[in-house]
């Protein structure tokens, strides 16, 4: 069997997620509910890499990325596992060292959250946000800082005058760019972005994608990037991970995953992409996405999987190396990409 | 309904305390039906007796048993409050739902009127009404006046609920099916508005009782009908504080504070049960 | 500026509407009365001995003239507006012949002073504590003070005032419980007079603060605990912005705006509380004037005070409405 995975050099890994489980645990008037939104995820991200996470709505993409960013609030809690960054040779345990984590924010690590239209304080001018988030990391005088921010905005295609506006005076696209500017102004080593382009129209979306790619190349940062839009992944991600029902089911270099999906769910995602000149209607996946409060036994995909066998109902397939990536399926590789 | 009550009692401490307090006071008020003497009788007992085994809460300078006076007084005060609440709910529901459902010009007109009334000071207006009515002021008239002044905030709340229902699918179906506006409002929308009505009712009850206490303390109500405020009014008339008849004032104050506390705890816990946002903050525990 | 202009026009319209409806309401209420104020006043006066029927008839005429009760309903209504606009409600019956308006004018500074002071303290303290309690949810001290404040909140002003009066006037008599300042002191900028003013104002002000603080506390706490979960706050926390800065600039600042609107809406109620408190502590303000007017059957005084308080509350609300856009950029810039 071909094994194309390069043995990772220790210092080349910026992020290591191991056996991560994060659940929404709710208890209200005696009714307990546990939503297993992140269930045993292990992944590594290298320096200078854009790692894309794909999956249908409610599969737990945001929950995963929030947990990685250390951005969880109750009822979401980490139940097991660890998230560790490596910034300049120093390991930072996100859930082990809250104080150091606080120091690393924006300096080393920034986060663009889903629906980030509303991350700017509605009653203060935009410039204050830059000052509050970035000033103390830059070691510049007020004047130099302002100049630096203006220069950064220009590069991103924003008029520096937006600094003097209130958020409600700006369009959605401008606000989205601003949050990207805010997340990149300190030139962090690692950027976590949750659907930064979903709310935008296609043209702006192209711009923003090019922008992210440009920033990443210029600054040499790593990016972990969530979107359910596979075409966006094709355009920007170096590697992608497919999430289904809180689990990572497949992962590999983008091109390989698109050309030779190993997991039936991935195959479905790719097959359902519209193609030029193709007029046949794509088949929809039968069945509903699983309820994460009460997920199916065994492989969580089995109720909807065209290849399911008896074993799938009882045994949870482990995520194993295969070809250039990893896949969790008892019948991995048996799919033929449409 | 029964299950909700049980859940609230079991898992919400505020509700449990509020429920027990309110129920206790209610039962105490209910007892006045079995009082040994009519509540209007004066100088029947020896006046100014301090609390004792015979007169638990003492007697007043007017020769009344404080215990039985209080029982009637709480009953009358609660009756007033509930009357105001029901009347003002009717107004708030009518204005709120019509405004929200019709929208447009009607909505604007009704809400402008609503906001105007919010800006009017209640107490001076009530005092003016009392002043011009004088002896023809009976408690139902007072209750009606209070109800007329006490629906505005809640009409706004109810309006916003109805407004969100108006664009829902089932409303359109009902319109196509030829249901009339009152039918739609009563059959289709009222069930959704019910929780808001219920919650605002609790707050309104508290407000109305407070109003009754305030007015009757000043003697601006039927002073011969025992109410909590009325007891304090008579105590003041007889200079009870200076004369050292503390029980005539202290027990009514304690009763009223307990009643308010009970109702208030009920109100906030019911609100929390209804409002999903505050529910969330509790789930984190 | 377009949005701002629209806002102003709306507020102005609302202001005039409140005054129009309020004044009309006062007029209608007096007309609904089964009691004739002239007869009432006449019988009040004849109680003191003046029983000559011709004198009574003259008095009746004079009172009708005075109260504006002559002519058709429309004439009376327009006449009433004329009196309101000129601020002339005729002489007070109980303090004859002092005009009602000059009684109001001399009582007004007391009420405005007491109310403004109490309102500032109440609003600031209630919002500060509420915001802190909403932001630092697990602080025991804040939880306890919150419980105390919430328990007081539903209790009517009179009861709170009465308890304070008993506590500090009788049980532990350290504060004056009656009047606005010591009787024998002349109003002056002297230490003694100001000290006396403060001491006399303490219990009434404390009553108003205790009565009002609960609703600010409760609404601020719930506003803040909602804002805390808003994206911009969560994001600032992730950005490592200091928690004191988040509290003041991202949470409290945003919550204060709706609370300022609330301030305007609450004025009517606050005034009601002041009426009761002034009466209880015999404080020489407009509220005491009103209640004394009622006890003494002083028609022109009661009508005058009620009408003027409607107008005064409307003016105060309007002033707050004018300040609001200076603070909320969303209104200012449309
Ligand atoms: N605050 C919450 N409380 C309870 N359950 C939640 C909460 N937020 C999300 N969930 C549940 O967790 C699961 C994963 O949600 P998540 O937001 O991570 O999905 P997602 O993949 O990002 O979806 P989308 O593409 O729609 O953003 C869903 O089943 C959702 O219902
Ligand atoms: S393990 Fe079985 S059910 Fe799951 S994806 Fe593979 S074949 Fe389908
Ligand atoms: Mg998401």
Short mmCIF file of C-alpha atoms and ligand atoms in Angstrom, two decimals, chain A residues 24 26 33 35 37 55-64 66 74-75 114 194-195 226 228 290 292, chain B residues 280 283, ligand 1:
data_model
loop_
_atom_site.label_atom_id
_atom_site.label_comp_id
_atom_site.label_asym_id
_atom_site.label_seq_id
_atom_site.Cartn_x
_atom_site.Cartn_y
_atom_site.Cartn_z
CA UNK A 24 -22.43 20.74 25.21
CA UNK A 26 -26.97 21.07 29.68
CA UNK A 33 -28.73 16.75 27.63
CA UNK A 35 -24.49 17.07 22.62
CA UNK A 37 -20.23 18.03 19.05
CA UNK A 55 -18.78 19.10 6.62
CA UNK A 56 -22.50 19.73 6.52
CA UNK A 57 -24.28 22.15 8.82
CA UNK A 58 -24.41 21.08 12.48
CA UNK A 59 -21.65 18.53 12.02
CA UNK A 60 -19.60 20.28 14.70
CA UNK A 61 -17.17 22.32 12.62
CA UNK A 62 -17.57 25.47 14.65
CA UNK A 63 -17.50 23.57 17.90
CA UNK A 64 -14.21 21.95 16.91
CA UNK A 66 -13.86 27.03 18.90
CA UNK A 74 -20.58 26.95 28.85
CA UNK A 75 -22.46 24.79 28.11
CA UNK A 114 -18.55 32.58 12.51
CA UNK A 194 -14.75 30.10 10.88
CA UNK A 195 -16.71 30.68 7.66
CA UNK A 226 -13.87 26.25 8.18
CA UNK A 228 -19.04 23.92 4.22
CA UNK A 290 -27.62 12.52 12.94
CA UNK A 292 -25.57 14.60 18.19
CA UNK B 280 -29.41 29.55 28.97
CA UNK B 283 -27.91 25.71 31.98
N1 LIG D 1 -24.84 26.69 22.47
C1 LIG D 1 -25.21 25.45 22.12
N2 LIG D 1 -25.92 24.70 22.98
C2 LIG D 1 -26.28 23.45 22.66
N3 LIG D 1 -25.97 22.83 21.53
C3 LIG D 1 -25.27 23.51 20.62
C4 LIG D 1 -24.85 24.86 20.87
N4 LIG D 1 -24.18 25.30 19.78
C5 LIG D 1 -24.18 24.27 18.91
N5 LIG D 1 -24.82 23.20 19.41
C6 LIG D 1 -25.00 21.88 18.75
O1 LIG D 1 -23.74 21.36 18.45
C7 LIG D 1 -23.75 20.74 17.18
C8 LIG D 1 -22.63 21.29 16.33
O2 LIG D 1 -22.83 22.66 16.07
P1 LIG D 1 -21.77 23.54 15.29
O3 LIG D 1 -22.17 24.97 15.45
O4 LIG D 1 -20.42 23.18 15.77
O5 LIG D 1 -21.99 23.08 13.80
P2 LIG D 1 -21.33 23.60 12.45
O6 LIG D 1 -20.77 22.43 11.80
O7 LIG D 1 -20.43 24.76 12.71
O8 LIG D 1 -22.59 24.08 11.66
P3 LIG D 1 -22.76 25.32 10.64
O9 LIG D 1 -22.20 24.90 9.33
O10 LIG D 1 -24.24 25.48 10.58
O11 LIG D 1 -22.06 26.50 11.25
C9 LIG D 1 -25.12 20.99 16.59
O12 LIG D 1 -25.88 19.80 16.74
C10 LIG D 1 -25.70 22.07 17.41
O13 LIG D 1 -27.08 21.86 17.55
#
